[in-house]
Structure formats: structure tokens, C-alpha cells
Amino acid sequence: MIDTAALWSVQTLVPLPVLVPLFAAGLTLALHRYANVQRIVSVAALSITTAASAGLIWAADNGPVVVDVGGWAAPVGIALVADRLSALMVTVSGVVLLCVLLYSLGQGIAEGEDDPAGDGRVGGTIPVAIFHPTYLVLAAGVANAFLTGDLFNLYVGFEILLAASSVLLTLGGTAERVRAGSVYIVVTVMSSLLFLTAIALIYGATGTVNMAQLAERLPEIDPTVRVALQALLLLAFGIKAAIFPLAAWLPDSYPTAPAPVTAVFAGLLTKVGVYAILRTQTLLFPSSAAVDQVLMALALATMLIGILGAVAQNDVKRLLSFTLVSHIGYMIFGVALASEGGTAAAIFYVVHHISVQTALFLVVGLVEWRGGSTSLDRLGGLARLAPVLAILFFVPAMNLAGIPPFSGFLGKVGLITEGVRDGSGLAWALVVGSVATSLLTLYAVVKAWNKAFWQDAPSDIVPDRALPRGLVLPTGALIAFGLALTVVAGPLYGYAERAARTSMDGFTYVNAVYPGGAERGQGESVEVSEEGEGS
């Protein structure tokens, strides 16, 4: 029997991560003359979103929770699906978005005050009327991409991200930001066109874009056509995820933006692409050995070329941008193994990397605020001048490098273990590449640590400039969140394993969204247990 009251209460949580930020975006736009009210609305909206997402983690552990938008049942209507994977992703993104918003408020971006962390110099102003609505629209787009059960609605989520991120990337209107934003827009529009073409071809071949129904129909079409559709989707998602050789745009686009914008881009936007790959590979194309081999080779190239680029950098923002590219390779490694263990390790690593990479970019914003630059040749002495900042950099840097017992180490061990278990030549090459990438990551962050914090301070650095509490507290909170992932690594990894099992079995997801096929009643929503029975 279905507990209707309990089910309804759970279902009300599913659309909140999309609807609340969208409503708040409209409200903040209407209140553009009242900066303090905008700030309250934005913080409240993302707090509600994060709380609702956390509730979905608990609910989805009992089975996917499905809501048919507008009461139109799948496959005619759009379904929002909160399973373990999507609930985990939307919760972590909510925490990150909230911390970055608080950081931006402390920095003064949202109030249109001077933005030293964006340009390295005082004087750039950012209109309040732009920042809050755009940032909230970005949050809604991220949540929509994670929760949707429909390929076309996933495309809509990506387009929301494109529109919002393009505005945020060019905030301040400097020539450098406009140039970087133009490159980003061209690349992402190209990716969107490829995705839209893939959707059209998939609909022509199967007659649907509902992912649950596609999981049933794609195996029935010609294998050559199926592989071509899979390759087209991977090409579109690979650009968004910054997989080699489609990652050249990222290091030039992200570092020019203000620190909070760079942080949320680095932490979240590429992971939306990784999530799309993970979802489609496990649900729509679960058995494609040839494509998995190609993904392994691309994962290895992404790791090594990305980290070699990081080692060569002498600017902290660009260094971290290249490590971002490199560590995407770890996630693709797990997906390419096409096993429950590999998928679980990839999910765990995505969660780890979202929090750690975002925290590092926020710390670099503090470094720029304190030292006036992100060039390692123009920094120095920060360990003596700002010891708290030294700690804030050191902890997530070691986590990124995979030093035990941090979550980065645990995620890498999970991936390497699954690579050894796979035993193929490419898997062994990835195991070796993973270890080499981890060591080179350690070298890169230690180089940045030594130059920025321990070499002699430059003569023009301000000796007594205190770090603003409004910047330090959100950064510290996000670093603490990353450390909490280490503390709860056992239960979190277990949740990731259950998420991987649900994602790869296909039946649980399909039966939740589309039970009974055409016989399903219009407007009916179902919460399904692990065995696929209504609960």
C-alpha cells in the first residue's frame, strides 16, 4: 500500500531545488533597488534549497521519488526524478552554492562594491541587480540538470546554465572578462548544438526523449546507430565536462572571473557534464565495450595532459584550472570501468572534488585579496603575514593531492582498486596514470604553497591587511564540509555504492518513472523501493 500522505510530503521536496531559486530570482530582480533585501532573499532561497535537497538524500535511499511536472505522466510529460545519485549531487551543489554566495556577499560583489579579488585591484564594480537574479537562475539550472528524467529538459537545464554563466563570467565588463566570456559562449553553444542534434536523432530513432523509456527502446535499434548516438552525446557532454581534447577552453575562461564566480564554475559546471555522462552511460548505454575503451584512453589523456599543464603554470588560478581538467580524468576513469565499483568510486570522487576544488578557488580569492595578485612571482611571505590563510590553503590542497586520510585519497584508492580488479591493459595504464597524476598534483600544490607562503614577501605587499571575516567564514565552512566528507567517508561510500547499483540495474529507475508503460495513469507519481515495488 502507498502511504499517500507520506509520499506527498516527500514529493513536495523534489521540485523545490528548481522552483525556489527561480522564484527568488524573479523576486530579487523586482527588488533590485534594495540590496539588503536581495541578500536576505538569496540566502534564504539557497538555504531552503539545501535543506530540501538533504531531505531528498534520505527519501531517495528508500527508492527513487518521481514527480510528473504539471500532472502529465511520462513519457508525455517531464518527470523530475530524485534517485540516490541525483539527490546526492543536488545536495552537494546546494551546500557549495550557499557557501559561495555568502563569500560573494562578504567580498562585496553582490552589493556592487569594489572587487579587488576579481581584478586584483580596487575599482571594479558589479551591479547588484545582475548578480543575485543570475546566480539564483544558475542554481535552478544546476538542480534541473541533476533532477530531470528527460533528455530535452536536460538540454533546457544546460541552456539555463549557459545563459546565467555567461553573464556571471563577464561581470564587471572588463576587456579580459569579455574576451574569456566570448570563448566560453562559443564553445558552450557548440556543445549545445551537438546535444540538440543528438536529441533530435534519438527522438527520430526511438520516438521518445524520456530517459526511462529510452532505456527500454535504445537496445532495440540498430547497434551501429546506437553507438553513433552514444558518441554524439559523449561529444556534447565531453565539451561541458572539459575532457581532453575538448578542454582547451577552460583554463583561459575561468581564471578571469571574480573569485566566487570562478569557484562555483570550477566546482559545479564541469560536474554537470560529468553527471550527464554518468547518467547516460549507466542508464541508456550500459554495455558498450568499445566506447568504454575509448573513454579509458581519454581519461588517461585528460589526467596526464591536464596535470602537466598545471605543473607548468606560475599563476595559482591557472594552476588550479589545469588541475580541474586533470581530475576530471579520475571521474571518467570510474565511468569507463562500467562496473558498480567503478561507478561508486566515480560518484564519491565527484562529491569530493566539487567541495575541494570550490574551496581552493575561494582560498585563492583570499590570497589575491591579501597579496594583490595570483602570480607566484608576485606573492610571498603569506605564512607569516596571514597564518590563517596558510592553513586554509594547505588543508584542501592536500585533500586535492590525495594525501591520506583525506577524502581525495579514499576516492583515488577506490578507483585504483577497481582498475586493478578490471585487469585490462588500459585499466592498468590508468592505475599508473592515476598514481602519477596524484604525485604531480602534490608537486604542483606544494610549489604554489612554497612560493606564495614561504618565499620572501615582495616589497609592495601591505604588511598589516587583515582578512575580512565575511570571506574567511564561508571559506572555512566549505573546507570543513570537505573534511566532514572524510569523517563520514564510510557511510558516504556506502551510499555511493547503492547509488551506483541503482543507476546500473536500470530496472529501479525505469520502473519508478514509467511503471506499466502506456498503462500508467496520467498524473500518477510513485515512490519505488529498491526491489521495484511501490511503497
Tab-separated table of C-alpha atoms in Angstrom, residues 370 384-386 459-466:
chain	number	residue	atom	x	y	z
A	370	ARG	CA	45.731	39.703	0.736
A	384	ARG	CA	53.945	34.962	8.354
A	385	LEU	CA	51.567	37.738	7.339
A	386	ALA	CA	48.377	35.625	7.304
A	459	SER	CA	58.210	44.972	-1.230
A	460	ASP	CA	54.794	46.272	-2.357
A	461	ILE	CA	52.667	43.888	-0.263
A	462	VAL	CA	50.628	45.520	2.519
A	463	PRO	CA	52.052	44.120	5.790
A	464	ASP	CA	49.007	44.546	8.038
A	465	ARG	CA	45.942	43.996	5.847
A	466	ALA	CA	43.535	41.829	7.847
